[in-house]
mmCIF file of C-alpha atoms in Angstrom:
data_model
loop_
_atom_site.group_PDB
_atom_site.id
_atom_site.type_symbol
_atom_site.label_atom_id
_atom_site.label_comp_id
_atom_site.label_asym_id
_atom_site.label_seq_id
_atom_site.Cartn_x
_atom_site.Cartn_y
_atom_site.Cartn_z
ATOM 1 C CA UNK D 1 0.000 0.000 0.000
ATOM 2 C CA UNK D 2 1.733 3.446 -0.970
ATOM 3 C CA UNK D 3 -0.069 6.589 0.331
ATOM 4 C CA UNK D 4 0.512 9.943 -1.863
ATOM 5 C CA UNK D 5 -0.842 13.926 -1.953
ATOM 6 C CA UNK D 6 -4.226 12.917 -4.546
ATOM 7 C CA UNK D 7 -4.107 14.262 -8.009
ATOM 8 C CA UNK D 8 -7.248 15.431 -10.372
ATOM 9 C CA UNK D 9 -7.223 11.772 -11.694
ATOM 10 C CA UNK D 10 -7.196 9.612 -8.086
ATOM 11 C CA UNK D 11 -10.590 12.165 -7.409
ATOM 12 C CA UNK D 12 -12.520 11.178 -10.033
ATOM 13 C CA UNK D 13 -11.488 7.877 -9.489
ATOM 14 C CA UNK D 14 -12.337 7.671 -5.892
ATOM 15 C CA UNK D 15 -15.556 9.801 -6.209
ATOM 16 C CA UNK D 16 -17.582 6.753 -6.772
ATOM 17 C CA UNK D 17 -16.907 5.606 -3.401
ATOM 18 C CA UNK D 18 -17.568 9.059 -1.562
ATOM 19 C CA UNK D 19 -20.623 9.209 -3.185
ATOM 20 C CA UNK D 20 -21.593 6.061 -2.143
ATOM 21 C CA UNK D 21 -20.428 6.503 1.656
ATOM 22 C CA UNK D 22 -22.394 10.194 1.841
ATOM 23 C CA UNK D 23 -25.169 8.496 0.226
ATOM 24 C CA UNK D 24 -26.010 6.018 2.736
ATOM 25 C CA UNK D 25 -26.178 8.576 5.527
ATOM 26 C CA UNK D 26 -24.618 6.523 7.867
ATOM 27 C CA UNK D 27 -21.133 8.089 8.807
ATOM 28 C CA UNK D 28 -20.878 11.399 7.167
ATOM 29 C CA UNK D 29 -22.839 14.648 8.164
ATOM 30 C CA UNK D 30 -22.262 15.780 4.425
ATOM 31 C CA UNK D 31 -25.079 16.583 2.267
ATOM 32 C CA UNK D 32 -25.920 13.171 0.260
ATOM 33 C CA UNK D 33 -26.778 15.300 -3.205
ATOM 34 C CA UNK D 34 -23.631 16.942 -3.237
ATOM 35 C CA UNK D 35 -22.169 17.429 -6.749
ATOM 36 C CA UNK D 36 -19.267 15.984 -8.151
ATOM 37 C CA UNK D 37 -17.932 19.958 -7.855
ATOM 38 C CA UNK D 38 -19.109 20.357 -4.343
ATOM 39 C CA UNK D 39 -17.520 16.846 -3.566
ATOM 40 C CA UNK D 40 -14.188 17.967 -5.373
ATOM 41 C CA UNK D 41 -13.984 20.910 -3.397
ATOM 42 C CA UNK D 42 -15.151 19.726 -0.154
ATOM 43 C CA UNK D 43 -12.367 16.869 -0.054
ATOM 44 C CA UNK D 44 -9.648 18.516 -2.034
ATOM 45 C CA UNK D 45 -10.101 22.308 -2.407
ATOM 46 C CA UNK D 46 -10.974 22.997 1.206
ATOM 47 C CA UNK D 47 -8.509 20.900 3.462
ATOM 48 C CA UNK D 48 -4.791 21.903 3.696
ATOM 49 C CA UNK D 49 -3.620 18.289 2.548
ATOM 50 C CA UNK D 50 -5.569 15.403 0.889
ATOM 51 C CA UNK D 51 -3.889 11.995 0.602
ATOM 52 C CA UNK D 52 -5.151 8.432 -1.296
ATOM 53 C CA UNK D 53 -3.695 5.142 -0.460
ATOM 54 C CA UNK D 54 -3.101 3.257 -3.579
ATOM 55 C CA UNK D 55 -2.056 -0.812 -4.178
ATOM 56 C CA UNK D 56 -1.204 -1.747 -8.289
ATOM 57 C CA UNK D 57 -2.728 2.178 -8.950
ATOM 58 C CA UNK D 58 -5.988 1.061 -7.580
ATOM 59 C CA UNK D 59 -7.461 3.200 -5.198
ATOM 60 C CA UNK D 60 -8.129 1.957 -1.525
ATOM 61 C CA UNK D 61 -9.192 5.070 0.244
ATOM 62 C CA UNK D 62 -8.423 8.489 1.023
ATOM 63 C CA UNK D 63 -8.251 10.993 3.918
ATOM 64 C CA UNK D 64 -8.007 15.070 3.886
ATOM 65 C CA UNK D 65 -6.111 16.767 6.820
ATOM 66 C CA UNK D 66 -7.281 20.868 7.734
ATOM 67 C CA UNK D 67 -7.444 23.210 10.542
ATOM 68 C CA UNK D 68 -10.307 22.272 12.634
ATOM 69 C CA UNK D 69 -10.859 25.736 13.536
ATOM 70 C CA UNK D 70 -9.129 28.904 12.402
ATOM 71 C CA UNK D 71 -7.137 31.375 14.014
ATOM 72 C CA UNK D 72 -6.435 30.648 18.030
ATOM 73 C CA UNK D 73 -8.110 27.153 17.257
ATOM 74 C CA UNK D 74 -6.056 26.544 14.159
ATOM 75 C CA UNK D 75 -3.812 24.584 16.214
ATOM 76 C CA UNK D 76 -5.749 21.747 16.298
ATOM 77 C CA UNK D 77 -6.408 19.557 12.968
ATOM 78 C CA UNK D 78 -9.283 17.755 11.667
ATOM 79 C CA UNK D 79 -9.290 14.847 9.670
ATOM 80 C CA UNK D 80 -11.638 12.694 7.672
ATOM 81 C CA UNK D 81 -10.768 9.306 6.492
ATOM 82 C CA UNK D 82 -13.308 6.958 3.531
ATOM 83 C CA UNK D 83 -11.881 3.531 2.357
ATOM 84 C CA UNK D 84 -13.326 1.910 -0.595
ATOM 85 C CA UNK D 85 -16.076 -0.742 -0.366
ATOM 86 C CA UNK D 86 -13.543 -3.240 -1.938
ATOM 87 C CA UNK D 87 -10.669 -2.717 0.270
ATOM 88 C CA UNK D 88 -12.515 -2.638 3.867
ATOM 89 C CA UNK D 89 -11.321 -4.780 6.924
ATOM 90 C CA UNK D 90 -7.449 -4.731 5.209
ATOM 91 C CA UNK D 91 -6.247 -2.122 7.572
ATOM 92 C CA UNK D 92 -6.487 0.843 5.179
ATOM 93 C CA UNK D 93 -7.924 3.064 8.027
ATOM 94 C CA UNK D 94 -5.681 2.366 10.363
ATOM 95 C CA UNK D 95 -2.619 3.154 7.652
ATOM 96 C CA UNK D 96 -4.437 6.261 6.566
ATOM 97 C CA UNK D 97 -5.182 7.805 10.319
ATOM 98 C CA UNK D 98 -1.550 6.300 10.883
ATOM 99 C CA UNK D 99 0.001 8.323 8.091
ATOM 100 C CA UNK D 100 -2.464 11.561 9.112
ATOM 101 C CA UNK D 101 -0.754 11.307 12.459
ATOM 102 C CA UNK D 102 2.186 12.207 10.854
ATOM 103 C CA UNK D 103 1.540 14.432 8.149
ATOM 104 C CA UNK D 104 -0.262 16.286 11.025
ATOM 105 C CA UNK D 105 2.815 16.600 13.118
ATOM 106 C CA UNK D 106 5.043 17.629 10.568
ATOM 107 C CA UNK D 107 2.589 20.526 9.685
ATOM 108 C CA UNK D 108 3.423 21.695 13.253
ATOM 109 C CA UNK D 109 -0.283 20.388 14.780
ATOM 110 C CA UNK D 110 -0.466 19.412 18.418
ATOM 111 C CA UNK D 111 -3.592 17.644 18.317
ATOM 112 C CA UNK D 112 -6.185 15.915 16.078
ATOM 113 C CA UNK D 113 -10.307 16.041 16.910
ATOM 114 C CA UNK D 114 -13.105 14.399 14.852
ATOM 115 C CA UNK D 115 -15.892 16.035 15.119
ATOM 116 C CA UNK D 116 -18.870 13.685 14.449
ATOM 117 C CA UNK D 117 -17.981 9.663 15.463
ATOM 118 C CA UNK D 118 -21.573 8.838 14.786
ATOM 119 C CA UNK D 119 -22.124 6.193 17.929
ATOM 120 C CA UNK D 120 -23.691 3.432 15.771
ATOM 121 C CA UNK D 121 -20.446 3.188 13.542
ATOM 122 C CA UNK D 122 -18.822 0.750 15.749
ATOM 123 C CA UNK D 123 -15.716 -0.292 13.561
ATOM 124 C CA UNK D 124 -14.715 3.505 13.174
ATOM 125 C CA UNK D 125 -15.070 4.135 17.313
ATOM 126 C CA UNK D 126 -13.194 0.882 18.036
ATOM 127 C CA UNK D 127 -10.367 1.850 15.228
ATOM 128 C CA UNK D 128 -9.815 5.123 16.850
ATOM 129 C CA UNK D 129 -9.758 4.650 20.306
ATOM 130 C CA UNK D 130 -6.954 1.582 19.819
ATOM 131 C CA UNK D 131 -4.939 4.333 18.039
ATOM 132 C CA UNK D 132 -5.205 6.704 21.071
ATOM 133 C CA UNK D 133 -8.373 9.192 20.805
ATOM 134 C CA UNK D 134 -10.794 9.354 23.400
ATOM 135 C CA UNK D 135 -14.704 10.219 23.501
ATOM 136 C CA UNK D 136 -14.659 13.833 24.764
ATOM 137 C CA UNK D 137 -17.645 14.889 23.930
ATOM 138 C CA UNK D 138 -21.091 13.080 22.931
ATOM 139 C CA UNK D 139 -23.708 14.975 20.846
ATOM 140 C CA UNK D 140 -27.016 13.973 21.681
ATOM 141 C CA UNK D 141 -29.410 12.420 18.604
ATOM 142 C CA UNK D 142 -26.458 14.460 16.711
ATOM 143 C CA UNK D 143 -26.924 12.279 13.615
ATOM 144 C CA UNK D 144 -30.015 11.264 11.687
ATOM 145 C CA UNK D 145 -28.853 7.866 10.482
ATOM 146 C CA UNK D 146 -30.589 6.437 7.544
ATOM 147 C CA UNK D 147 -31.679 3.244 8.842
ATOM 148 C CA UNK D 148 -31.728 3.798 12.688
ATOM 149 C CA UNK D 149 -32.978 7.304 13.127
ATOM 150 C CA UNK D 150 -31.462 10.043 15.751
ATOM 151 C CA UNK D 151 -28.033 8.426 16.904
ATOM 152 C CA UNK D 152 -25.252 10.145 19.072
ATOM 153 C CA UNK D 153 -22.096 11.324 17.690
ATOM 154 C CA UNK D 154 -19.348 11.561 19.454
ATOM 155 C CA UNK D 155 -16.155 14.135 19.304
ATOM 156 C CA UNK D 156 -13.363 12.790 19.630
ATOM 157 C CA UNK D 157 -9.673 13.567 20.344
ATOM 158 C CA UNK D 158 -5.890 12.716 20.791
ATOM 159 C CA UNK D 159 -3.066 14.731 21.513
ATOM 160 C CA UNK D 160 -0.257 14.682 19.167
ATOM 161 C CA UNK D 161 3.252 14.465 20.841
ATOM 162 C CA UNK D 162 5.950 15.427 18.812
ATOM 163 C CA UNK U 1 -33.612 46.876 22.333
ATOM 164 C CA UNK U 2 -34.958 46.079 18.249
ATOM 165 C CA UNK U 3 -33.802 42.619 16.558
ATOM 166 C CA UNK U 4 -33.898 42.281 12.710
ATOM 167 C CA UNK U 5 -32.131 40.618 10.095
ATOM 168 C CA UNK U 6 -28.421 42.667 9.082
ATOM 169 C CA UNK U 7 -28.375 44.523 6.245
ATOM 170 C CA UNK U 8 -25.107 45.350 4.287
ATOM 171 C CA UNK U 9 -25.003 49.263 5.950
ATOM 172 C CA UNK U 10 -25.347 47.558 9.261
ATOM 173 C CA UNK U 11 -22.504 45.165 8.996
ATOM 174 C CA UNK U 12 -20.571 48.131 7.980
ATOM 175 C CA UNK U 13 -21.376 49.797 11.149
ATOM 176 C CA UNK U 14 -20.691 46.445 12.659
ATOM 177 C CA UNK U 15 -17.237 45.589 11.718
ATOM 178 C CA UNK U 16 -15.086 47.558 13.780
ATOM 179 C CA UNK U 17 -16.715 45.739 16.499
ATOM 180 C CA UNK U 18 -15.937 42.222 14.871
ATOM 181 C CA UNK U 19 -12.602 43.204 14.271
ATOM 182 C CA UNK U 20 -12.097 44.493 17.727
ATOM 183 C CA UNK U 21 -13.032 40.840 18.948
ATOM 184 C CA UNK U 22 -10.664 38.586 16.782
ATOM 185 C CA UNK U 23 -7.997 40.716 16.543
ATOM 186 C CA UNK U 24 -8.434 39.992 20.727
ATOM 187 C CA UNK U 25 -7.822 36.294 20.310
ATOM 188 C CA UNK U 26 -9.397 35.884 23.418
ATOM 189 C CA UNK U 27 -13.142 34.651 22.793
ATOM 190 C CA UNK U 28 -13.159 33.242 18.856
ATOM 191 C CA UNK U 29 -11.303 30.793 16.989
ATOM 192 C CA UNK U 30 -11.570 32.770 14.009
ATOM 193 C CA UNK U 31 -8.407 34.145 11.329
ATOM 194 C CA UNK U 32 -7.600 37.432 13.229
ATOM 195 C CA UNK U 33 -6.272 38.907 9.953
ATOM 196 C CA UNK U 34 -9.104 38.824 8.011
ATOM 197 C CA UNK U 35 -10.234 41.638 5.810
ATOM 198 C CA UNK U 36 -13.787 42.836 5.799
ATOM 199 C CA UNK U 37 -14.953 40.971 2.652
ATOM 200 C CA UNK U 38 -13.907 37.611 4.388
ATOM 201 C CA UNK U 39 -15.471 38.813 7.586
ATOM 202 C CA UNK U 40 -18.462 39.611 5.653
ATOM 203 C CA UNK U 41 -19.067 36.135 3.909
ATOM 204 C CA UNK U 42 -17.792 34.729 7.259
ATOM 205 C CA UNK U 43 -20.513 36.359 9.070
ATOM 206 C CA UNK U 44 -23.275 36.877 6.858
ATOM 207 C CA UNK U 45 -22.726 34.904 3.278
ATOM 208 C CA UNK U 46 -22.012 31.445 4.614
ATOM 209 C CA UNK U 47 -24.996 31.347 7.614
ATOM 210 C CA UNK U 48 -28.300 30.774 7.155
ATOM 211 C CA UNK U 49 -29.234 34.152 8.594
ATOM 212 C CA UNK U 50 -27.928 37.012 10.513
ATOM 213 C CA UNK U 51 -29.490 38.978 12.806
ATOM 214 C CA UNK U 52 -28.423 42.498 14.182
ATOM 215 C CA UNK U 53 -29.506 44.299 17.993
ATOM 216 C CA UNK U 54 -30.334 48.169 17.897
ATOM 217 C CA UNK U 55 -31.547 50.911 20.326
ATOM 218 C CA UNK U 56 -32.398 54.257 18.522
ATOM 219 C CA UNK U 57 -30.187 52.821 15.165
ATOM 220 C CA UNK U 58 -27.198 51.889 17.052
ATOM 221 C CA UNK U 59 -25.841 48.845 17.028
ATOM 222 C CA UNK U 60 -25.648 46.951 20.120
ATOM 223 C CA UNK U 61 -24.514 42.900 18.775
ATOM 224 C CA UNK U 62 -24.983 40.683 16.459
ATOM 225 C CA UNK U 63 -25.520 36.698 15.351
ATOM 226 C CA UNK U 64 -25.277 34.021 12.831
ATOM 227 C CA UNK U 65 -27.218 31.155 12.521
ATOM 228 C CA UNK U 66 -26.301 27.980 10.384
ATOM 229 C CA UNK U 67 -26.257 24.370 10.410
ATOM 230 C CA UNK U 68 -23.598 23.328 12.545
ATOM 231 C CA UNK U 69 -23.116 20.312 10.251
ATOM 232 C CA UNK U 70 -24.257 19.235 6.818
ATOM 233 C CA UNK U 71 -26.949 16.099 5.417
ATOM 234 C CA UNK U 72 -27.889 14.202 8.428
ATOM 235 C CA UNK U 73 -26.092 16.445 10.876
ATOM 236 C CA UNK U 74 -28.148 19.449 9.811
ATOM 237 C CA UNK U 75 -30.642 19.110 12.397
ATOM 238 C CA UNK U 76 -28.618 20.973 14.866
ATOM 239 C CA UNK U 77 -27.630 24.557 14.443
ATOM 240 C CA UNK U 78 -24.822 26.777 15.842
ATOM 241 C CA UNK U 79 -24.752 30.360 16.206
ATOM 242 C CA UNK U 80 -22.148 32.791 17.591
ATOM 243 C CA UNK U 81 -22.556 36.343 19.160
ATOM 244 C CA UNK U 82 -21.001 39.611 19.430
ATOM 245 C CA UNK U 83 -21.594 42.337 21.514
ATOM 246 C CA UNK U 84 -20.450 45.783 20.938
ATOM 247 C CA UNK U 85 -17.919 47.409 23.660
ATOM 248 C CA UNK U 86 -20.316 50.497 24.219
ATOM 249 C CA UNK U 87 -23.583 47.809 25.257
ATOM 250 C CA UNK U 88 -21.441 45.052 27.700
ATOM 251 C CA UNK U 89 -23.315 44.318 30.829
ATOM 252 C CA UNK U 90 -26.996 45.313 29.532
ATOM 253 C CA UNK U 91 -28.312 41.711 28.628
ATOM 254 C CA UNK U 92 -27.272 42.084 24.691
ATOM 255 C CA UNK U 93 -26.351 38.676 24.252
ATOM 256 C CA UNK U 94 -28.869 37.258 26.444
ATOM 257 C CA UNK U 95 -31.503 38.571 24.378
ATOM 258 C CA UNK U 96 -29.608 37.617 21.142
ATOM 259 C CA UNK U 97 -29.093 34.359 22.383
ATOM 260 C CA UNK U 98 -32.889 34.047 23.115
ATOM 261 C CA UNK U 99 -33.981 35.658 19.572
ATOM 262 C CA UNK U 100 -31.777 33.142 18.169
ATOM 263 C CA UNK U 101 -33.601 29.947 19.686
ATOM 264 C CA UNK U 102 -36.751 30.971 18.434
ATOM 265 C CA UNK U 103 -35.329 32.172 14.943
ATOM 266 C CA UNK U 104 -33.530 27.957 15.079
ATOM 267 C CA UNK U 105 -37.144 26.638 16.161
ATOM 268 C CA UNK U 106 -38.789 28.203 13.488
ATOM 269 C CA UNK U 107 -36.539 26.909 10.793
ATOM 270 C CA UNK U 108 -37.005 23.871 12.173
ATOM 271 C CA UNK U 109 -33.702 22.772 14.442
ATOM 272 C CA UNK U 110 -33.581 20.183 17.251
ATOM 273 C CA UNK U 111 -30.658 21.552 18.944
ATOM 274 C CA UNK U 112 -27.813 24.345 19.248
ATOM 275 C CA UNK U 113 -24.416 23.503 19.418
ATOM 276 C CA UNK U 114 -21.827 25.922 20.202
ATOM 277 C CA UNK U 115 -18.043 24.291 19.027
ATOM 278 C CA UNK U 116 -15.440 26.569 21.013
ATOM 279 C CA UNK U 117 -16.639 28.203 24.482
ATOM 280 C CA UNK U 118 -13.387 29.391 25.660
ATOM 281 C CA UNK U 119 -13.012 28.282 29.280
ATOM 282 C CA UNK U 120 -11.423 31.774 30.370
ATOM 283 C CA UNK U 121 -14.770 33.218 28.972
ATOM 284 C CA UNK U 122 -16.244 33.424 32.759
ATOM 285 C CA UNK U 123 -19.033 35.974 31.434
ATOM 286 C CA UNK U 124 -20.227 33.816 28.438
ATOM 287 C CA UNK U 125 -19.624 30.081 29.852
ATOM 288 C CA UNK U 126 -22.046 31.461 32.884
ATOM 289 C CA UNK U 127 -24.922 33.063 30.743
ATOM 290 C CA UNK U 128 -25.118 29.924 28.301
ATOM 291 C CA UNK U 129 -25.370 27.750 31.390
ATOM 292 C CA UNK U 130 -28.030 30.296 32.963
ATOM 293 C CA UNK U 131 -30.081 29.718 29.408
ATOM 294 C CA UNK U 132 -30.133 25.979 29.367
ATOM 295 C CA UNK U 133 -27.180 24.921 27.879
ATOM 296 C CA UNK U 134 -24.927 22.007 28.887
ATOM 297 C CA UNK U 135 -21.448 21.171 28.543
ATOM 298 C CA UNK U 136 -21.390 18.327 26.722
ATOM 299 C CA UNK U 137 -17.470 18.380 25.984
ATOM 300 C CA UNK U 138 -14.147 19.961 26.988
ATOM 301 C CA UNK U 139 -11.138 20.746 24.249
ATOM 302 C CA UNK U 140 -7.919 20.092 26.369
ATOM 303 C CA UNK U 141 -5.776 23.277 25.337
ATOM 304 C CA UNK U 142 -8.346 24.095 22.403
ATOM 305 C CA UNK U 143 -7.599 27.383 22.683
ATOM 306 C CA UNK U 144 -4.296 29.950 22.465
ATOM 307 C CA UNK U 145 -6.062 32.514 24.216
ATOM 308 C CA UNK U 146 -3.913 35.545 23.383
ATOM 309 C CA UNK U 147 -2.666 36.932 26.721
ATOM 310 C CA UNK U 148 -3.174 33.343 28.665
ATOM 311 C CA UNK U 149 -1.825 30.726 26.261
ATOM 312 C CA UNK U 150 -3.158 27.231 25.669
ATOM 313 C CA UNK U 151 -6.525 27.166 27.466
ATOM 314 C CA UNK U 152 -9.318 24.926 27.475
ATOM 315 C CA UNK U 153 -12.235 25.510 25.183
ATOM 316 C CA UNK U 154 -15.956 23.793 25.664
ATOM 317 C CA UNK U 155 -18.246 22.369 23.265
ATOM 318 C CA UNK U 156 -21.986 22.907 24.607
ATOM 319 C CA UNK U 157 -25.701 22.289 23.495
ATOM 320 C CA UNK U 158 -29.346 22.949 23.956
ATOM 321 C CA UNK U 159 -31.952 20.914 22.999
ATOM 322 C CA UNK U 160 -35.039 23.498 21.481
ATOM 323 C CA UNK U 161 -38.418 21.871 23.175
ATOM 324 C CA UNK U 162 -40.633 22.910 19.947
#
């Protein structure tokens, strides 16, 4: 698995699988009819950093690295992580928050938070707490999951020591 | 006291004000360079709606309103306040704080979330607590409060009974 800074190209060709993942409503608190523009720009144009992980140039998964909040906040990072349908339970979201880890510190961040862990999405709460971030925060019926209705998120957090 | 949506001569009489606040770095975790057209999109272009507080034409505060998340996070809102220098202590963002709860109910929110509630913020930590809302989450060091360094910031919420 080789993780590099995503090009025009790696987009399009991992769109199919965003679109998918916002679509089901089940993880991301991004609007589901989002345009392939909207998409573009909300993965690649807006974050400081956006990375795919690649095996034989096929695409595995992705993540995008920003400031979670500007200014006195800007200190602190956010990061998003989506791995394709074909390449789930391999350890590509462990490699990609791995590798964020350290893109992160290198950019001079001393901490990473996720701001919406939606409680129901066991595999993703599981994943991050072995790699270190804790629950901080829980935001009650802060989701509207497709299948299950109101769900809590949770914020989560881990320092990052240099 | 007179609440009603800004118009683009009021956030011209309003800027100095948000200027005044983060260029402070002491209360918002926004860029405390920015120039008055960011401020302006910041504040008034990217929100849902913005309201301003008079007495006799002057301006007293001000608020934004917006989904705090997108797609099936959008069912909670966030807001921030600002109130002038000239109108501290009179119950400004009390009453901004309550306009905005009913403008959020209207439009159809669940809940108010407010991200980054510096802990140093005695005056505003207190009079969201007095309204109803809840801590539901502490940033460790969230903050680089500009005379006080690294500081705590908390994320809190409100439910809106309809």
């Amino acid at each position: 698995m080789n993780i590099s800074q995503i090009t025009e190209e790696d987009f399009k060709s991992f769109w199919p699988t965003l679109k998918l993942i916002i679509e089901a409503e089940e993880t991301y608190a991004f609007d589901p009819q989002m345009s392939f523009e909207q998409a573009h720009h909300l993965w690649c144009g807006i974050p400081q950093v956006t990375y795919v992980a690649k095996e034989d140039d096929v695409i595995l998964g992705s993540y995008y690295l920003k400031p979670n909040m500007a200014g006195p906040g800007s200190h602190v990072c956010n990061c998003g992580y989506m791995v394709t349908p074909a390449a789930r339970g391999k350890g590509v979201a462990r490699r990609l928050c791995e590798h964020s880890q350290d893109v992160a510190k290198e950019l001079g961040y001393l901490a990473m938070q996720f701001n919406s862990v939606v409680s129901s999405n066991d595999i993703a709460v599981k994943l991050w707490q072995k790699l270190g971030y804790e629950i901080i925060g829980t935001i009650p019926q802060g989701f509207r999951h497709k299948k299950l209705g109101l769900v809590d998120s949770y914020i989560m957090y881990k320092q990052l020591n240099p």
